[in-house]
């Protein structure tokens, strides 16, 4: 079985290619896949008849307990025969239905055969989750088949409608499956059936599963999608809406019936929904002028009948139901196919325009007549046998069964009436309508329909054989001893009388309705499609309103919401339940108070400043004040880094602010400013409260008490913070330097407009490359008015000293304040001073390398250190301590993590160089070019 | 451990000033807000460990040392803030270069949906229901030119 599904999938993949090669005749080849399914099923007939199911399992996701469990019992066998047989015939029919140059033919063939494969999988699944997967696959493929003409709005709408309705039902069904499966501890239906939960749990699960079945089979209140799906090409309608997809729900009810029929909501739900569907469908069918729509509503009606019969859940109704599934597939597919032929040969399927077709295409009329007779339930057709069985079974039932029986007889009368309307509309000569021009019907075109019609007759004539085949399914219901058998002739029974009554009533109804005036009264007071439109509209509306209310696209709004939540939730918790410490101290040393005052004043002023430069300076002062607090706390490394970072930040700000307007743009709305300040103060208060509570409630011994020993013994360094960065928390640092590289790249790509300019070495005017590689000591470059010669010379004098100092900081950082970050920043500042003094020529002279190369080299060294440690058998970034003697230097204490720090150093230098090249040199160049352009324009 | 009131107050003021600036629309101000906020949070982390002498073995006795762990974390944070500052500055410059200002704009698409909600138009309203089945084009979208919507976005 798995192999057959795979064959379908494979065929679907190659089908478009085949169609490209051989045009529409390729469909005959494609039809081999469902054809093989039919033949395979037929070879297993005897085994299945004797009640021996074909079982196949393969592991799927063993960790989740999922397996591909397939099982073909009697019911599945019947469905496989229909899915395969009807599928093959419809494909053969399609080979004549479509034009060979139809652009969508390849896609149609592929999706159609994929659908057939999914349907096959659905009907042979034993694992309910697997069944669900195939169930949704059929939904998706049917969506593609219904919407096969994406240019038409009707087609798109119908496809979307079918998809939404059946998927929603499918999800409900999945929930029901999961409920049952969790209880039974297995998702194999053959195991769940014997281990059902009880009470409300089971009721809920059953209702959910029924939702899936009802929506798939277009039962009220989900019926509306099926007539809409008639937007699909006729072969699709014939297959999906006769034999296959809509039978999915019927199949599920039939499959679960033996175990669930006695559960409370099962019968009431199925009988009520089925009867309503049967009437509404039949009633609406009588009003249709389009033959295809007439059949579509007829199908809805018959699906309702099937649900009623299978939902009744006794042995005899089950037998009748199975026979009805067979009969319905055969006659409904035939009728759809004949409608397609009528459409082709007469150019219309509107029964008001068709006249005298029966005389011009007699063979077609005979085929349609045979199928219609089966639909109306006339002997000796399969439809008659099935209906007789149903009526007989219901006759012997109790009170509620008799109500259902009355409904079924009435429904049959409706069926007879719309069958007559179909035949009359399609083939009869009508006075006042000019007979249509008819082209000849070729046998290959009619053949598949004829084969199905003949099968319908054969199934009726061979009723006892059909009975033997289907009985094993029915016998799984209680009441097996009734001994009823399918047959053409049971004698003059009450059931026969009811059949005659139904046929006579239907004929009378048809004649009554031929008067236009009477038919006009058939309009229904309501329509479930309107409900669908309303619900979908309301969901759309809700989405718009909700999105409009929450997704306002305003960054301050989003941030404001987040911050207000921060104030309300953690702030509220702080107020209500936090253990507020009683004891506190004002400061560790009064100097902290001085530094704090500086920070506080400058921060408040910065928030109020209107000029960019003022605000920038105040922010800088707050930063330096923070550095002061770091020193007073006893954190020299932090203070050093903070001072350096603050300085680099000021340089960056100055570089950018020289291009931006002096003041911030005006914000006239005063109320929003008050709101911002209020949020700011609230967040500040909550954070301060958290700081107070968190510090005061600390009781555990800090993890860092062991750091001093570990730093010396494992890290080989005395500066604990530095050892933490390059050894204990080296991974963290690794991530950080990666962020720096990304940020540097981002800066460059934002400033350099063309990727071709992205040589962060920048161009050197006048071919000065040679000059810069061999700079003449103490000569200044092209000094402009803005640059000071004195400053340039002084910076050149200092530059090397500063760089040397940075290298000292780098290597001493392991034992004294310093390290890669601080050292890199010092070197970066040296470059910045060179740039500020002499512009981009000076910068190129100081660092004649591409910033990208420096960044890359740094990352390479850092990662290389880590990988090197791994290659030597340690952990990633594990450091080793080496102590040895060198002749001149004496005792050398060397730790390998210094290489990692070198990587950090290079990256920080690269970052600063990148910033200077982007925000400095490149921005200079751009403004010079623009100035030149402006000057040129003024000259012209 | 007893809380240091000075730290608590500084943290509160830095965060308050930072958040106030963060909620602005000018990118330069947002950036300054981020920096102030960053300093405040760094100090918050610092309060988690005790104060003392420099955490360098040999200079200070282990009992007298300040807690080195928050310091390592803060050091990382300081340098990351530097990278972010550079990026945001580049962004502000780029925005100024393209638009003539460095303000964070409202998202035009979001703003358009908001307008639909306010004017009760768009999907799910009476005018879009039951559209003609013979039409083969997409439903006509917002007839107003995009420029108007952009203006609306700036007004917020």
Coordinates of C-alpha atoms in Angstrom, one line a residue, chain A residues 289-822:
Chain A
X289 CA -30.9 25.7 -14.4
X290 CA -27.2 24.7 -14.7
X291 CA -27.0 20.9 -15.0
X292 CA -23.7 20.8 -13.1
X293 CA -25.1 22.8 -10.2
X294 CA -28.2 20.6 -10.3
X295 CA -25.9 17.6 -9.8
X296 CA -23.9 19.4 -7.2
X297 CA -27.0 20.1 -5.0
X298 CA -28.1 16.5 -5.7
X299 CA -24.8 15.4 -4.4
X300 CA -25.2 17.4 -1.2
X301 CA -28.6 15.8 -0.8
X302 CA -27.2 12.3 -1.3
X303 CA -24.4 12.9 1.1
X304 CA -27.0 13.8 3.7
X305 CA -28.7 10.5 2.9
X306 CA -25.5 8.6 3.3
X307 CA -24.8 10.2 6.7
X308 CA -28.3 9.3 7.8
X309 CA -28.0 5.7 6.8
X310 CA -24.5 5.2 8.1
X311 CA -25.3 7.2 11.2
X312 CA -28.2 5.0 12.2
X313 CA -25.5 2.5 13.1
X314 CA -27.0 -0.9 12.9
X315 CA -25.8 -4.0 11.0
X316 CA -28.4 -3.6 8.3
X317 CA -28.1 0.1 7.8
X318 CA -24.4 -0.3 7.6
X319 CA -24.8 -2.9 4.8
X320 CA -27.2 -0.5 3.0
X321 CA -24.8 2.4 3.6
X322 CA -21.8 0.6 2.1
X323 CA -23.9 -0.4 -0.9
X324 CA -25.1 3.2 -1.2
X325 CA -21.5 4.5 -1.2
X326 CA -20.7 2.1 -4.1
X327 CA -23.8 3.0 -6.0
X328 CA -23.5 6.7 -5.5
X329 CA -19.9 6.8 -6.6
X330 CA -20.8 5.0 -9.8
X331 CA -23.8 7.0 -10.8
X332 CA -22.7 10.4 -9.7
X333 CA -19.4 10.2 -11.5
X334 CA -21.2 9.0 -14.6
X335 CA -23.6 11.9 -14.5
X336 CA -20.9 14.5 -14.0
X337 CA -18.9 13.1 -16.9
X338 CA -22.0 13.2 -19.1
X339 CA -22.5 16.8 -18.2
X340 CA -19.0 17.5 -19.3
X341 CA -19.7 15.8 -22.6
X342 CA -22.9 17.8 -23.0
X343 CA -21.0 21.0 -22.3
X344 CA -18.5 20.1 -25.0
X345 CA -20.8 18.9 -27.8
X346 CA -23.6 21.4 -27.3
X347 CA -21.6 24.3 -26.1
X348 CA -23.8 24.9 -23.0
X349 CA -25.0 23.1 -19.9
X350 CA -28.0 25.4 -19.2
X351 CA -31.1 23.3 -19.4
X352 CA -33.1 26.3 -20.7
X353 CA -30.9 26.4 -23.9
X354 CA -30.7 22.6 -24.4
X355 CA -33.3 20.9 -26.6
X356 CA -33.6 17.7 -28.4
X357 CA -30.1 16.4 -27.4
X358 CA -31.5 12.9 -26.7
X359 CA -32.3 12.3 -30.4
X360 CA -29.0 13.7 -31.6
X361 CA -26.8 11.9 -29.2
X362 CA -28.6 8.7 -28.3
X363 CA -25.6 6.8 -26.9
X364 CA -25.0 9.7 -24.5
X365 CA -28.6 9.7 -23.5
X366 CA -28.5 6.0 -22.8
X367 CA -25.5 6.2 -20.5
X368 CA -26.9 9.2 -18.6
X369 CA -30.3 7.3 -18.4
X370 CA -28.7 4.3 -16.8
X371 CA -26.9 6.4 -14.2
X372 CA -30.0 8.5 -13.6
X373 CA -32.1 5.4 -13.1
X374 CA -29.6 4.2 -10.4
X375 CA -29.8 7.7 -8.8
X376 CA -33.6 7.6 -8.7
X377 CA -33.5 4.1 -7.3
X378 CA -35.1 2.1 -10.1
X379 CA -34.5 -1.6 -10.5
X380 CA -32.3 -3.3 -11.5
X381 CA -29.7 -0.7 -10.6
X382 CA -27.3 -0.6 -7.7
X383 CA -29.1 2.5 -6.4
X384 CA -32.3 0.5 -6.1
X385 CA -30.7 -2.3 -4.2
X386 CA -29.1 0.1 -1.7
X387 CA -32.2 2.1 -1.2
X388 CA -34.3 -1.0 -0.7
X389 CA -31.8 -2.2 1.9
X390 CA -32.0 1.1 3.8
X391 CA -35.7 1.3 3.8
X392 CA -36.0 -2.3 4.9
X393 CA -33.5 -1.8 7.7
X394 CA -35.2 1.3 9.0
X395 CA -38.7 -0.4 8.9
X396 CA -37.6 -2.8 11.5
X397 CA -36.2 -0.2 13.8
X398 CA -37.9 1.6 16.7
X399 CA -39.6 5.0 17.0
X400 CA -36.9 7.3 15.9
X401 CA -36.0 5.1 13.0
X402 CA -39.5 5.5 11.7
X403 CA -39.1 9.3 11.7
X404 CA -35.9 8.8 9.8
X405 CA -37.6 6.4 7.4
X406 CA -40.3 9.0 6.6
X407 CA -37.5 11.5 5.9
X408 CA -35.6 9.0 3.7
X409 CA -38.7 8.3 1.7
X410 CA -39.4 12.0 1.3
X411 CA -35.8 12.5 0.3
X412 CA -36.1 9.8 -2.3
X413 CA -39.1 11.5 -3.8
X414 CA -37.1 14.7 -4.1
X415 CA -34.3 12.7 -5.7
X416 CA -36.6 11.2 -8.3
X417 CA -37.9 14.7 -9.0
X418 CA -34.5 16.3 -9.6
X419 CA -33.4 13.2 -11.6
X420 CA -36.3 13.7 -13.9
X421 CA -35.5 17.4 -14.1
X422 CA -31.9 16.5 -15.1
X423 CA -33.0 14.0 -17.8
X424 CA -35.7 16.3 -19.1
X425 CA -33.4 19.3 -19.0
X426 CA -30.5 17.6 -20.7
X427 CA -32.1 15.5 -23.4
X428 CA -35.8 16.3 -23.9
X429 CA -37.0 18.4 -26.8
X430 CA -38.5 21.7 -25.6
X431 CA -41.0 23.7 -27.5
X432 CA -39.7 27.2 -28.3
X433 CA -36.1 26.3 -27.9
X434 CA -34.0 25.8 -31.0
X435 CA -32.1 22.5 -30.9
X436 CA -28.5 23.1 -30.3
X437 CA -25.8 22.4 -32.9
X438 CA -24.2 19.1 -31.8
X439 CA -20.9 17.7 -32.7
X440 CA -20.4 14.0 -32.6
X441 CA -19.4 12.3 -29.4
X442 CA -16.3 10.2 -29.8
X443 CA -16.1 6.8 -28.1
X444 CA -13.0 7.5 -26.2
X445 CA -14.7 10.4 -24.7
X446 CA -17.9 8.6 -23.8
X447 CA -16.2 5.3 -22.9
X448 CA -15.3 6.0 -19.2
X449 CA -18.8 7.3 -18.5
X450 CA -20.3 4.2 -20.1
X451 CA -18.0 1.9 -18.2
X452 CA -19.1 3.5 -14.9
X453 CA -22.8 3.3 -15.9
X454 CA -22.5 -0.3 -16.8
X455 CA -20.7 -1.0 -13.5
X456 CA -23.8 0.5 -11.8
X457 CA -26.1 -1.9 -13.6
X458 CA -23.7 -4.9 -12.9
X459 CA -23.6 -4.1 -9.2
X460 CA -27.3 -4.1 -9.1
X461 CA -27.7 -7.4 -11.1
X462 CA -24.9 -9.0 -9.0
X463 CA -26.4 -7.9 -5.7
X464 CA -25.7 -11.2 -3.9
X465 CA -22.0 -11.0 -4.8
X466 CA -21.8 -7.5 -3.6
X467 CA -23.6 -8.6 -0.5
X468 CA -20.9 -11.2 0.2
X469 CA -18.2 -8.7 -0.3
X470 CA -19.6 -6.0 1.9
X471 CA -21.1 -8.1 4.7
X472 CA -17.9 -8.5 6.7
X473 CA -18.0 -4.7 7.3
X474 CA -21.6 -4.7 8.4
X475 CA -21.1 -7.7 10.6
X476 CA -18.9 -5.6 12.9
X477 CA -22.1 -3.8 14.1
X478 CA -24.3 -5.5 16.7
X479 CA -27.4 -7.2 15.4
X480 CA -25.6 -9.5 12.9
X481 CA -28.2 -12.2 13.2
X482 CA -30.9 -10.3 11.3
X483 CA -29.8 -12.2 8.2
X484 CA -30.7 -9.5 5.7
X485 CA -29.0 -9.7 2.3
X486 CA -28.7 -7.4 -0.6
X487 CA -30.9 -8.6 -3.4
X488 CA -32.9 -7.3 -6.4
X489 CA -36.1 -9.0 -5.4
X490 CA -37.3 -9.6 -1.8
X491 CA -40.9 -10.2 -2.8
X492 CA -43.8 -7.8 -2.3
X493 CA -42.5 -6.2 0.9
X494 CA -43.6 -2.9 2.5
X495 CA -40.2 -1.6 1.5
X496 CA -41.0 -2.1 -2.2
X497 CA -44.3 -0.3 -1.6
X498 CA -42.5 2.7 -0.1
X499 CA -40.1 2.7 -3.1
X500 CA -43.0 2.8 -5.5
X501 CA -44.5 5.6 -3.4
X502 CA -41.3 7.6 -3.6
X503 CA -41.0 7.2 -7.3
X504 CA -44.6 8.2 -7.9
X505 CA -44.4 11.2 -5.6
X506 CA -41.2 12.3 -7.2
X507 CA -42.7 12.1 -10.7
X508 CA -45.7 14.1 -9.6
X509 CA -43.5 16.8 -8.0
X510 CA -41.5 17.1 -11.2
X511 CA -44.6 17.7 -13.2
X512 CA -45.9 20.2 -10.8
X513 CA -42.7 22.1 -10.9
X514 CA -42.5 22.4 -14.6
X515 CA -44.7 25.4 -14.2
X516 CA -42.4 28.4 -13.7
X517 CA -44.7 30.1 -11.2
X518 CA -44.6 27.2 -8.7
X519 CA -40.8 26.8 -9.0
X520 CA -40.4 30.5 -8.0
X521 CA -41.8 29.7 -4.6
X522 CA -38.9 27.3 -3.9
X523 CA -36.7 30.0 -2.7
X524 CA -35.2 29.2 0.7
X525 CA -35.6 31.6 3.5
X526 CA -31.9 31.4 4.5
X527 CA -28.6 30.3 3.1
X528 CA -25.6 29.0 5.0
X529 CA -23.2 30.7 2.5
X530 CA -24.3 34.0 3.8
X531 CA -23.3 33.0 7.3
X532 CA -19.9 32.0 5.9
X533 CA -19.5 35.4 4.2
X534 CA -20.5 37.1 7.4
X535 CA -18.0 35.1 9.6
X536 CA -15.1 35.6 7.1
X537 CA -15.9 39.3 6.9
X538 CA -16.1 39.6 10.6
X539 CA -12.7 37.9 11.0
X540 CA -11.2 40.2 8.4
X541 CA -12.6 43.2 10.1
X542 CA -11.4 42.1 13.5
X543 CA -7.9 41.7 12.0
X544 CA -8.0 45.2 10.6
X545 CA -9.3 46.8 13.8
X546 CA -6.9 44.9 16.0
X547 CA -3.9 45.6 13.8
X548 CA -4.9 49.2 13.5
X549 CA -5.2 49.5 17.3
X550 CA -2.0 47.7 18.2
X551 CA 0.4 47.9 15.2
X552 CA 0.5 51.6 14.9
X553 CA 3.9 51.6 13.3
X554 CA 5.2 54.1 15.8
X555 CA 8.5 53.2 17.6
X556 CA 7.8 55.5 20.6
X557 CA 4.4 53.9 21.0
X558 CA 5.8 50.3 21.0
X559 CA 8.5 51.2 23.4
X560 CA 6.0 53.1 25.6
X561 CA 3.8 50.0 25.8
X562 CA 6.7 47.8 26.7
X563 CA 7.9 50.2 29.4
X564 CA 4.5 50.8 30.9
X565 CA 4.1 47.0 31.2
X566 CA 7.5 47.0 33.0
X567 CA 6.2 49.7 35.4
X568 CA 2.9 47.9 36.0
X569 CA 3.9 44.3 36.4
X570 CA 7.4 44.1 38.0
X571 CA 6.7 47.6 39.6
X572 CA 3.5 46.3 41.0
X573 CA 5.1 43.2 42.3
X574 CA 7.8 45.4 43.9
X575 CA 5.1 47.4 45.7
X576 CA 3.1 44.5 46.9
X577 CA 5.4 41.6 47.8
X578 CA 9.0 42.7 47.8
X579 CA 11.0 42.4 51.0
X580 CA 12.2 46.0 51.5
X581 CA 15.5 46.0 53.3
X582 CA 15.4 48.0 56.5
X583 CA 19.1 48.8 56.7
X584 CA 21.0 50.7 54.1
X585 CA 24.1 53.0 53.8
X586 CA 24.2 56.3 52.0
X587 CA 27.6 55.8 50.4
X588 CA 30.8 53.8 50.7
X589 CA 32.8 57.0 50.6
X590 CA 31.5 60.6 50.4
X591 CA 33.4 61.0 47.1
X592 CA 30.7 58.7 45.6
X593 CA 28.2 61.4 46.5
X594 CA 30.2 64.0 44.5
X595 CA 30.5 61.8 41.5
X596 CA 26.8 60.9 41.7
X597 CA 25.8 64.6 41.8
X598 CA 27.8 65.2 38.6
X599 CA 26.1 62.3 36.9
X600 CA 22.6 63.3 38.1
X601 CA 22.9 66.9 37.1
X602 CA 24.3 66.2 33.6
X603 CA 21.8 63.4 32.9
X604 CA 18.9 65.6 33.8
X605 CA 20.3 68.5 31.7
X606 CA 21.0 66.2 28.8
X607 CA 17.4 65.1 28.7
X608 CA 16.3 68.7 28.5
X609 CA 18.9 70.0 26.1
X610 CA 17.7 71.4 22.8
X611 CA 21.1 71.6 21.0
X612 CA 22.7 68.4 19.8
X613 CA 26.2 69.4 20.8
X614 CA 25.1 70.4 24.3
X615 CA 23.3 67.2 24.9
X616 CA 26.2 65.2 23.6
X617 CA 28.7 66.9 26.0
X618 CA 26.3 66.4 28.9
X619 CA 25.9 62.7 28.1
X620 CA 29.7 62.5 27.9
X621 CA 30.0 64.1 31.3
X622 CA 27.5 61.7 32.7
X623 CA 29.7 58.9 31.3
X624 CA 32.9 60.2 32.8
X625 CA 31.0 60.6 36.1
X626 CA 30.1 56.9 35.9
X627 CA 33.7 56.1 35.3
X628 CA 34.5 57.9 38.5
X629 CA 32.0 55.8 40.3
X630 CA 33.7 52.7 38.9
X631 CA 37.0 53.8 40.3
X632 CA 35.5 54.5 43.7
X633 CA 33.9 51.1 43.6
X634 CA 37.2 49.5 43.1
X635 CA 37.0 48.6 39.5
X636 CA 40.0 50.1 37.7
X637 CA 39.5 48.1 34.5
X638 CA 35.9 49.3 34.1
X639 CA 36.9 52.9 34.8
X640 CA 39.7 52.7 32.2
X641 CA 37.5 51.2 29.6
X642 CA 34.6 53.6 30.3
X643 CA 36.9 56.6 30.0
X644 CA 38.2 55.4 26.7
X645 CA 34.8 54.4 25.3
X646 CA 33.4 57.8 26.4
X647 CA 36.2 59.6 24.5
X648 CA 35.8 57.5 21.4
X649 CA 32.0 58.1 21.6
X650 CA 32.5 61.9 21.7
X651 CA 34.8 61.7 18.7
X652 CA 32.2 59.8 16.8
X653 CA 29.4 62.2 17.8
X654 CA 31.5 65.2 16.7
X655 CA 32.2 63.5 13.3
X656 CA 28.5 63.0 12.7
X657 CA 27.0 66.0 14.4
X658 CA 29.0 68.4 12.1
X659 CA 26.7 67.3 9.3
X660 CA 23.4 67.3 11.3
X661 CA 21.3 70.4 12.2
X662 CA 22.4 72.2 15.4
X663 CA 19.2 71.8 17.3
X664 CA 16.8 68.9 17.6
X665 CA 13.8 69.2 15.4
X666 CA 10.9 70.9 17.2
X667 CA 8.4 68.9 19.0
X668 CA 5.4 71.2 19.4
X669 CA 3.1 68.7 21.2
X670 CA 3.6 69.4 24.8
X671 CA 1.3 66.7 26.2
X672 CA 3.3 63.9 24.6
X673 CA 6.5 65.3 26.1
X674 CA 4.9 65.3 29.5
X675 CA 3.9 61.7 28.9
X676 CA 7.4 60.7 28.0
X677 CA 8.8 62.3 31.1
X678 CA 6.2 60.6 33.2
X679 CA 7.0 57.2 31.7
X680 CA 10.7 58.0 32.2
X681 CA 10.3 58.9 35.8
X682 CA 8.1 55.8 36.5
X683 CA 10.6 53.5 34.9
X684 CA 13.5 55.1 36.7
X685 CA 11.6 54.8 40.0
X686 CA 10.9 51.1 39.4
X687 CA 14.5 50.4 38.4
X688 CA 15.8 52.2 41.5
X689 CA 13.4 50.2 43.6
X690 CA 14.7 47.0 42.0
X691 CA 18.3 48.0 42.7
X692 CA 17.4 48.7 46.3
X693 CA 15.5 45.5 46.9
X694 CA 17.8 43.3 44.9
X695 CA 21.0 44.4 46.6
X696 CA 19.4 44.3 50.0
X697 CA 18.0 40.8 49.6
X698 CA 21.3 39.2 48.6
X699 CA 22.2 36.4 51.0
X700 CA 24.0 33.8 49.0
X701 CA 27.8 33.8 48.8
X702 CA 28.9 35.3 45.4
X703 CA 30.1 32.7 42.9
X704 CA 33.2 34.9 42.5
X705 CA 34.8 34.2 45.9
X706 CA 36.8 31.4 44.2
X707 CA 37.9 33.6 41.3
X708 CA 41.1 34.9 42.9
X709 CA 42.6 31.4 43.3
X710 CA 41.3 30.1 40.0
X711 CA 42.5 33.2 38.1
X712 CA 46.1 32.5 39.3
X713 CA 46.1 28.7 39.1
X714 CA 44.1 28.1 35.9
X715 CA 44.2 31.4 34.1
X716 CA 47.7 32.3 34.9
X717 CA 46.9 35.9 35.6
X718 CA 46.5 38.2 38.5
X719 CA 43.9 40.7 37.0
X720 CA 40.8 38.7 37.8
X721 CA 38.5 40.8 35.5
X722 CA 40.8 40.3 32.5
X723 CA 41.2 36.5 33.2
X724 CA 37.4 36.4 33.5
X725 CA 37.1 38.0 30.0
X726 CA 39.7 35.8 28.2
X727 CA 39.3 32.6 30.1
X728 CA 36.5 32.1 32.5
X729 CA 33.9 33.8 30.4
X730 CA 35.7 33.6 27.1
X731 CA 32.7 32.4 25.2
X732 CA 30.9 35.6 26.2
X733 CA 33.8 37.7 24.9
X734 CA 33.8 35.7 21.7
X735 CA 30.2 36.6 21.1
X736 CA 30.9 40.2 21.9
X737 CA 33.7 40.6 19.4
X738 CA 31.6 39.0 16.8
X739 CA 29.0 41.7 17.5
X740 CA 31.6 44.4 17.1
X741 CA 32.6 43.0 13.7
X742 CA 29.0 43.0 12.6
X743 CA 28.5 46.6 13.9
X744 CA 31.6 47.8 12.1
X745 CA 30.4 46.2 8.9
X746 CA 27.0 47.7 9.3
X747 CA 28.5 51.2 9.8
X748 CA 30.6 50.9 6.7
X749 CA 27.7 49.6 4.6
X750 CA 25.5 52.5 5.8
X751 CA 28.0 55.2 4.8
X752 CA 29.7 53.8 1.7
X753 CA 27.0 54.2 -0.9
X754 CA 28.4 51.8 -3.5
X755 CA 29.9 48.4 -2.6
X756 CA 32.7 49.3 -5.0
X757 CA 33.8 52.1 -2.6
X758 CA 34.0 49.6 0.3
X759 CA 37.8 49.7 0.4
X760 CA 38.0 51.0 3.8
X761 CA 41.6 52.0 3.1
X762 CA 40.0 54.9 1.2
X763 CA 41.6 56.5 -1.8
X764 CA 44.7 58.6 -1.5
X765 CA 44.7 61.7 -3.6
X766 CA 47.5 62.3 -6.1
X767 CA 48.7 58.7 -6.1
X768 CA 50.0 59.3 -2.7
X769 CA 50.1 55.6 -2.0
X770 CA 53.9 55.4 -2.4
X771 CA 54.3 58.4 -0.2
X772 CA 52.3 56.9 2.6
X773 CA 54.1 53.6 2.5
X774 CA 57.4 55.4 3.0
X775 CA 56.4 58.6 4.8
X776 CA 59.0 61.2 5.2
X777 CA 59.4 61.8 8.9
X778 CA 57.9 65.1 10.2
X779 CA 56.7 66.4 6.8
X780 CA 53.1 67.3 6.7
X781 CA 50.8 66.4 3.9
X782 CA 48.6 68.8 2.0
X783 CA 47.6 71.0 4.8
X784 CA 44.4 73.0 4.3
X785 CA 43.2 76.0 6.1
X786 CA 41.2 73.9 8.6
X787 CA 44.2 72.0 9.7
X788 CA 46.9 73.1 12.0
X789 CA 50.5 72.3 11.2
X790 CA 51.6 72.4 14.8
X791 CA 48.9 69.9 15.8
X792 CA 49.8 67.5 13.0
X793 CA 53.5 67.5 13.9
X794 CA 52.7 67.0 17.6
X795 CA 50.4 64.1 17.0
X796 CA 52.9 62.5 14.7
X797 CA 55.4 62.8 17.6
X798 CA 53.0 61.3 20.0
X799 CA 51.4 58.7 17.8
X800 CA 54.1 56.0 18.1
X801 CA 54.4 56.5 21.8
X802 CA 50.7 56.0 22.2
X803 CA 50.6 52.9 20.1
X804 CA 53.5 51.5 22.1
X805 CA 51.6 52.3 25.3
X806 CA 48.6 50.4 23.9
X807 CA 50.7 47.4 23.2
X808 CA 52.1 47.5 26.8
X809 CA 48.5 47.7 28.1
X810 CA 47.6 44.7 26.0
X811 CA 50.3 42.5 27.3
X812 CA 50.3 43.7 30.9
X813 CA 46.5 43.4 31.1
X814 CA 46.6 39.9 32.4
X815 CA 48.2 41.1 35.7
X816 CA 47.4 44.8 35.9
X817 CA 44.6 47.0 34.6
X818 CA 44.4 46.9 30.8
X819 CA 43.8 44.1 28.4
X820 CA 42.7 43.9 24.8
X821 CA 39.7 46.2 25.0
X822 CA 41.4 49.1 26.7

